[in-house]
Each structure stands twice: as C-alpha cells, then as structure tokens.
XYZ file of C-alpha atoms in Angstrom:
367
model
C 39.521 84.987 38.809
C 42.878 86.820 39.214
C 44.697 83.378 38.950
C 42.774 82.635 35.640
C 43.897 86.359 34.406
C 47.329 85.673 35.491
C 47.336 82.359 33.589
C 45.835 83.757 30.406
C 47.833 86.587 30.525
C 51.141 84.893 30.740
C 50.114 82.573 27.914
C 49.449 85.566 25.816
C 52.847 87.304 26.740
C 54.724 83.919 25.909
C 52.803 83.505 22.799
C 53.596 87.032 21.546
C 57.389 86.669 22.600
C 57.525 83.194 20.719
C 56.282 85.150 17.522
C 59.272 87.429 17.813
C 61.572 84.348 17.914
C 59.782 82.447 15.153
C 59.509 85.333 13.096
C 62.793 87.147 13.002
C 62.301 88.422 9.478
C 59.523 90.825 10.866
C 60.422 94.068 12.394
C 58.379 94.577 15.464
C 56.706 97.944 15.691
C 55.257 100.122 18.539
C 51.979 98.610 18.209
C 53.241 95.234 18.658
C 54.113 96.218 22.305
C 51.466 98.884 23.168
C 48.143 96.917 22.182
C 49.272 93.610 23.838
C 50.069 95.613 27.085
C 46.791 97.658 26.921
C 44.973 94.238 26.638
C 46.768 92.549 29.171
C 46.340 95.399 31.545
C 42.696 95.679 30.940
C 42.315 91.917 31.707
C 43.268 92.626 35.590
C 40.145 94.746 35.750
C 37.705 92.700 34.322
C 36.326 91.362 37.896
C 35.505 95.039 38.911
C 34.849 96.385 35.583
C 33.969 93.601 33.520
C 32.191 95.809 30.763
C 34.950 98.374 30.357
C 37.390 95.688 30.492
C 35.740 93.889 27.649
C 35.622 96.964 25.439
C 39.129 97.931 25.947
C 40.300 94.220 25.389
C 38.082 94.067 22.237
C 39.351 97.294 20.600
C 42.902 96.428 21.289
C 42.484 93.236 19.655
C 40.601 94.433 16.743
C 43.280 97.005 16.193
C 46.206 94.608 16.674
C 45.737 91.929 13.834
C 45.210 94.421 11.045
C 47.839 96.918 12.094
C 50.619 95.084 14.097
C 53.302 93.301 12.298
C 53.216 90.136 14.597
C 50.424 87.775 14.915
C 50.641 86.903 18.720
C 47.674 84.687 20.237
C 45.845 88.061 21.414
C 42.482 86.787 20.390
C 42.563 84.516 23.704
C 41.762 87.710 25.807
C 38.570 89.100 24.266
C 37.061 85.425 24.494
C 37.688 85.329 28.268
C 36.471 88.893 28.619
C 33.291 88.040 26.892
C 32.548 85.056 29.146
C 33.242 86.989 32.151
C 30.758 89.805 31.368
C 28.135 87.091 30.508
C 28.702 85.103 33.562
C 28.373 88.226 35.732
C 25.121 89.177 34.317
C 26.144 91.739 31.611
C 24.750 89.670 28.812
C 23.425 92.402 26.745
C 26.733 94.112 26.676
C 28.652 91.051 26.093
C 26.246 90.179 23.079
C 26.590 93.917 21.812
C 30.343 93.736 21.985
C 30.678 90.552 20.571
C 28.260 91.273 17.511
C 30.052 94.668 16.731
C 33.716 92.936 17.144
C 32.283 90.389 14.121
C 30.882 93.334 12.244
C 33.920 95.157 12.328
C 36.059 92.191 11.299
C 33.722 91.331 8.291
C 33.555 94.949 7.099
C 37.321 95.108 7.400
C 37.897 91.921 5.578
C 35.433 93.078 2.696
C 36.900 96.422 2.455
C 40.694 95.677 2.421
C 43.185 92.822 2.067
C 42.029 89.510 3.609
C 43.812 88.602 6.707
C 41.563 85.295 7.505
C 39.805 83.178 5.496
C 35.941 82.534 5.686
C 36.406 79.167 7.749
C 38.640 81.045 10.349
C 35.914 83.749 10.242
C 33.132 81.343 10.938
C 35.425 79.596 13.874
C 35.699 82.749 15.431
C 32.126 83.766 15.362
C 31.086 80.406 16.598
C 33.596 80.672 19.364
C 32.203 83.962 20.356
C 28.681 82.793 20.358
C 29.711 79.728 22.446
C 31.652 81.760 24.865
C 28.494 84.168 25.555
C 26.282 81.139 25.796
C 28.473 79.437 28.490
C 28.811 82.304 30.440
C 25.103 82.922 30.442
C 24.556 79.111 31.471
C 26.997 79.378 34.335
C 25.208 82.374 35.734
C 21.820 81.043 35.459
C 22.910 77.538 37.155
C 24.597 79.671 39.993
C 21.529 81.452 40.085
C 19.339 78.544 40.434
C 21.640 76.935 43.060
C 21.372 80.154 45.162
C 17.489 80.225 44.753
C 17.351 76.525 45.777
C 19.434 77.286 48.774
C 17.612 80.238 49.784
C 14.135 78.390 49.611
C 15.692 75.628 51.790
C 16.774 78.239 54.389
C 13.217 79.795 54.258
C 11.764 76.174 54.814
C 13.999 75.738 57.608
C 13.248 79.043 59.042
C 9.389 78.377 58.626
C 9.824 74.905 60.313
C 11.595 76.559 63.267
C 8.930 79.416 63.419
C 6.068 76.555 63.335
C 7.950 74.872 66.201
C 8.028 77.894 68.303
C 4.625 78.750 67.623
C 3.394 75.266 68.490
C 5.721 75.649 71.764
C 4.081 79.004 72.673
C 0.563 77.430 71.966
C 1.381 74.504 74.213
C 2.665 76.797 76.950
C -0.553 78.549 76.958
C -2.719 75.673 76.847
C -0.778 74.271 80.127
C -1.106 77.831 81.726
C -4.824 77.825 81.173
C -5.001 74.006 82.696
C -3.161 75.188 85.778
C -4.998 77.942 86.208
C -8.347 76.067 85.833
C -7.039 73.428 88.117
C -5.452 75.584 90.909
C -7.546 78.719 90.624
C -10.890 76.963 90.639
C -10.315 74.753 93.601
C -8.370 77.150 95.658
C -11.100 79.303 95.282
C -13.736 76.735 96.451
C -11.098 76.001 99.430
C -11.055 79.515 100.435
C -15.039 79.764 100.463
C -15.314 76.722 102.401
C -12.368 77.616 104.777
C -14.528 80.784 105.321
C -17.802 79.161 105.993
C -15.924 76.858 108.347
C -14.533 79.793 110.480
C -17.923 81.245 110.653
C -19.759 78.419 111.933
C -17.095 76.763 113.937
C -18.856 77.682 117.347
C -22.410 78.341 116.219
C -22.796 75.230 113.946
C -20.020 72.736 114.439
C -21.647 70.329 112.092
C -21.493 72.740 108.974
C -17.668 73.395 109.813
C -17.083 69.569 109.889
C -18.721 69.370 106.616
C -16.841 72.281 105.180
C -13.484 70.843 106.380
C -14.195 67.663 104.721
C -14.888 69.427 101.506
C -11.342 71.280 101.907
C -9.781 67.794 102.254
C -11.339 66.229 99.456
C -10.873 69.491 97.170
C -7.285 69.770 98.243
C -6.559 66.203 97.548
C -8.235 66.416 94.099
C -6.085 69.541 93.350
C -2.726 67.869 94.044
C -3.952 64.842 91.854
C -4.702 67.240 88.982
C -1.586 69.294 89.598
C 0.491 65.918 89.547
C -1.079 64.804 86.313
C -0.656 68.109 84.515
C 2.912 68.238 85.514
C 3.375 64.608 84.604
C 2.328 65.577 81.216
C 5.153 68.079 81.003
C 7.714 65.250 82.191
C 6.072 62.525 80.001
C 6.126 60.127 82.708
C 2.668 60.200 83.818
C 1.978 56.270 83.069
C 1.378 55.816 86.746
C -0.513 58.806 87.619
C -4.346 58.396 88.104
C -6.470 59.218 85.131
C -8.823 62.012 85.810
C -12.496 62.209 84.089
C -12.587 64.494 81.363
C -14.213 67.903 81.800
C -17.747 67.818 80.319
C -21.107 69.471 80.541
C -22.372 66.004 81.137
C -21.263 66.874 84.763
C -22.815 70.346 84.994
C -24.759 69.603 88.207
C -21.343 68.419 89.799
C -19.633 71.456 88.437
C -22.204 73.803 89.920
C -21.990 71.799 93.394
C -18.246 72.174 93.588
C -18.376 75.938 93.123
C -19.552 76.574 96.597
C -22.416 78.698 95.401
C -26.032 78.290 95.326
C -26.294 77.823 91.378
C -29.527 77.894 89.504
C -28.863 75.872 86.261
C -30.886 75.991 82.936
C -30.204 73.930 80.189
C -31.891 74.178 76.761
C -31.478 71.711 73.989
C -29.664 68.338 74.111
C -25.891 68.519 75.213
C -25.534 64.792 74.432
C -23.419 64.807 71.023
C -21.388 68.208 71.395
C -18.255 68.048 69.675
C -15.592 67.320 72.131
C -13.324 70.545 71.879
C -16.843 72.559 72.261
C -17.735 70.534 75.406
C -14.268 70.903 76.999
C -14.161 74.502 76.337
C -17.460 75.149 77.461
C -16.781 73.345 80.545
C -13.764 75.363 81.245
C -15.273 78.745 80.615
C -18.296 77.842 83.102
C -16.020 76.732 85.727
C -13.675 79.656 85.470
C -16.859 82.140 85.510
C -18.302 80.412 88.821
C -14.935 80.783 90.149
C -14.864 84.648 89.457
C -18.267 84.728 91.107
C -17.131 83.117 94.378
C -14.148 85.315 94.236
C -15.349 88.834 93.380
C -19.009 89.027 93.185
C -19.584 89.592 97.049
C -22.388 87.160 96.839
C -23.133 83.331 97.156
C -25.628 82.822 94.429
C -25.438 82.689 90.533
C -27.482 81.475 87.681
C -26.154 79.351 84.894
C -27.757 78.803 81.783
C -26.486 76.752 78.611
C -28.389 77.078 75.349
C -27.915 75.025 72.178
C -28.777 76.784 69.238
C -28.742 75.415 65.719
C -25.167 77.197 64.922
C -23.801 77.854 68.111
C -23.789 76.875 71.948
C -24.209 79.787 74.170
C -23.208 80.137 77.714
C -24.238 82.539 80.462
C -23.331 83.082 84.099
C -24.815 85.825 85.902
C -24.705 87.145 89.514
C -26.589 89.793 91.766
C -23.666 90.332 94.010
C -22.197 93.946 94.598
C -19.532 92.828 92.682
C -16.956 95.361 94.548
C -14.002 93.031 93.889
C -14.291 92.724 90.200
C -11.817 94.057 88.200
C -12.105 95.995 85.100
C -12.568 92.715 82.940
C -8.820 92.545 81.976
C -7.839 89.733 84.639
C -6.194 86.442 83.698
C -9.429 84.537 84.278
C -11.373 86.614 81.759
C -8.449 86.634 79.409
C -8.126 82.838 79.505
C -11.832 82.599 78.935
C -11.683 84.915 75.936
C -8.834 82.610 74.374
C -10.533 79.502 75.049
C -13.563 81.050 73.076
C -11.472 82.585 70.304
C -9.667 79.351 69.673
C -12.918 78.027 68.493
C -14.053 80.956 66.452
C -16.286 82.226 69.181
C -16.728 85.197 71.469
C -17.039 86.036 74.896
C -18.480 89.233 76.613
C -18.270 89.959 80.348
C -19.436 93.053 82.016
C -21.666 94.685 84.835
C -25.362 94.035 84.581
C -27.665 97.244 84.513
C -29.750 95.846 87.365
C -26.485 95.098 89.316
C -24.044 92.103 89.575
C -22.006 90.667 86.664
C -22.634 88.912 83.452
C -20.484 86.534 81.540
C -21.862 85.352 78.066
C -19.616 82.927 75.857
C -20.822 81.889 72.187
C -19.210 79.016 70.615
C -19.847 78.085 67.121
C -20.908 74.185 66.309
C -19.323 73.156 63.214
C -21.130 71.003 60.887
C -19.912 67.419 60.736
C-alpha cells in the first residue's frame, strides 16, 4: 500500500508541477500549494485511518478545483482513497463520502459558473461508483478465500482429531484384549498352581492334572499374546489363527475358569450379532476371572438370558469377597467400557446375602 501511495502522490505532484509549466499565464495562489500538500499528506495515512484520510482528501479536492487557479490531477487521490475505504470494509463511509462529494459538485455547478460539463460530471460519477464497487468486490473476494482456507484448516484439524480418536480407541481395544488374554489365563494358572501345591503330597494324580493344565494354559497364553502383538506389527500371516470367542463355547469358558460353575442359559444363543456375542463372552470371562481372584471361594453361578430386546448376563459367587476392590478396578472398568460400547450397561457389587454379583445388559439391535 505504501508503494501505491508513493506512486500516486508522485504522479499528482508531477502533474501539478507540469500545469505550472504549461500555463505560465496563470499566477499560482496559496491554495495551489496548500490543498495538494494536504491531500497528498493525508494519502499516507489511508492505511491506518482510511475513513479520515478519505474525508480529508475529498474535502481538499472539492475545494481545489473551484478555488485554486491551476487544474492539477488531484482528482486521482479521492478515487484511490475511495477504493481503499471500500476494500478495507468501510463501505458505508465510502458510499456516503462519494455521494456527498457528487452532490456538492452538482450543487456547486448549478449555483455558480460551470467548471465541468455534464459529460465530465457523469464520467466522474461513474468513476466513483465503479471504484467503490471494485473495492467492495476485492474485499468480498479476499474474505471468501479466507473462509475457504479456514474451512480447509478446520477439515484438516477434524481429520487429525478423528485419526487421534481412532488411535485412542484402538489402543483401548488392544489393552482390553491383552487384559482378557493375559489376566484370565494367568489367573487360572495361579489357581491351578495353588491346587498343585496343595495336593502335591496327598494326591499326586491331582497335582499332575493341575500341572498339565498349567502347561496347556501357558502355551495358549503365549500363542494368543503372539497373535495380539502380531496384529500390532501387521506381520501375523504365519501366526496360528485362534478360534473367536463365542457363547457357543460357554461350557469350555466355564471349565477353563478353574471354578465349579453352574451354567444356566435361557433362550437361543445361535443367531446373536457378532459384536454382542464377542462382548458377552469377554465380560463373562472377566467376571469369572474376578471370582477366582477375589471371591475367596471356588464356586460361581453363570446365567445368560436372551430377552426380546437385550441379552442379560449374570455372574454370582457366594465367597467372602475379602479381596474384592471397591468396584473401580481395571477388570470392572474394562467390562463397563465393553458394555457401554454397545449401548448397554453393567452393574457390579456385593450381594445382600453375601458374595458378589455382576450383571450386564447388552441391547440387541433389530436387523
């Protein structure tokens, strides 16, 4: 903007000086120097104070042509000032100043000697309108580009946020899988190891069975752990494919818990949605693991009930529960998160008659 101002002011100064040379018969007056000086000086402030500069330049130009003896090209300055005001968003000020200047020119020409003819007046009026319109167009165009850029930035930020959200969800899913795989099997190994130590001398055949179970369980744990880590590395082509967790293997789930489990199934479990089937199996496995860890007993009752709109899971034990936490452990937190992910709920807490109860409700979506 400063370069434009310098160029425009230089053109006006040179043009005004040229009129002194071309019209030696006219005697320069004080206004021939003061008014161009005021108008040119105000032009250097149009960047910071566009409206004030516009008013000063327009007023100096309106006074220049009727009262000064020379006819320099001062008309260039208010045109540039009008454009600047409109382009910077002061459209109302530009329109008001331009209309006022044209009205003052018209009244001056009607009430006194004519300085310009009708054609020149219409040309000046047209120039004012076009200048204001051009400034407003440039501003609107720049605002549109800015809005488009902001939308692109917002879209990019939204994409990054979505990527971070998915990454967080994937980390939580992997954490749950690792917790289910390692926590359940290690708990069973602990139970079987305790049983083997207890019966090592009195009933060696039971200790041998327990040790065999520990061997198989630890092997299965390593296989599942390798499979989970292989998914992270995306190089699990050659790793063994593990059977998917399902309520169809409910008896195997109860048997692997190391507890004496009473199982009750109400309703058909054959056509459950895959995500409900997997989530239900994970919750039941974690609940049985908690029983073996914390209840202080070796029995549990497991119930699965299919209702018209939901699948209800229940795991209860009658142990003293001395080792149960306050319901805020990672196992319970993981079960709640799994249920909530399907729009369900999970309640866990001590039973009035003793022991502990976990009840999960998983909605069944209509196909």
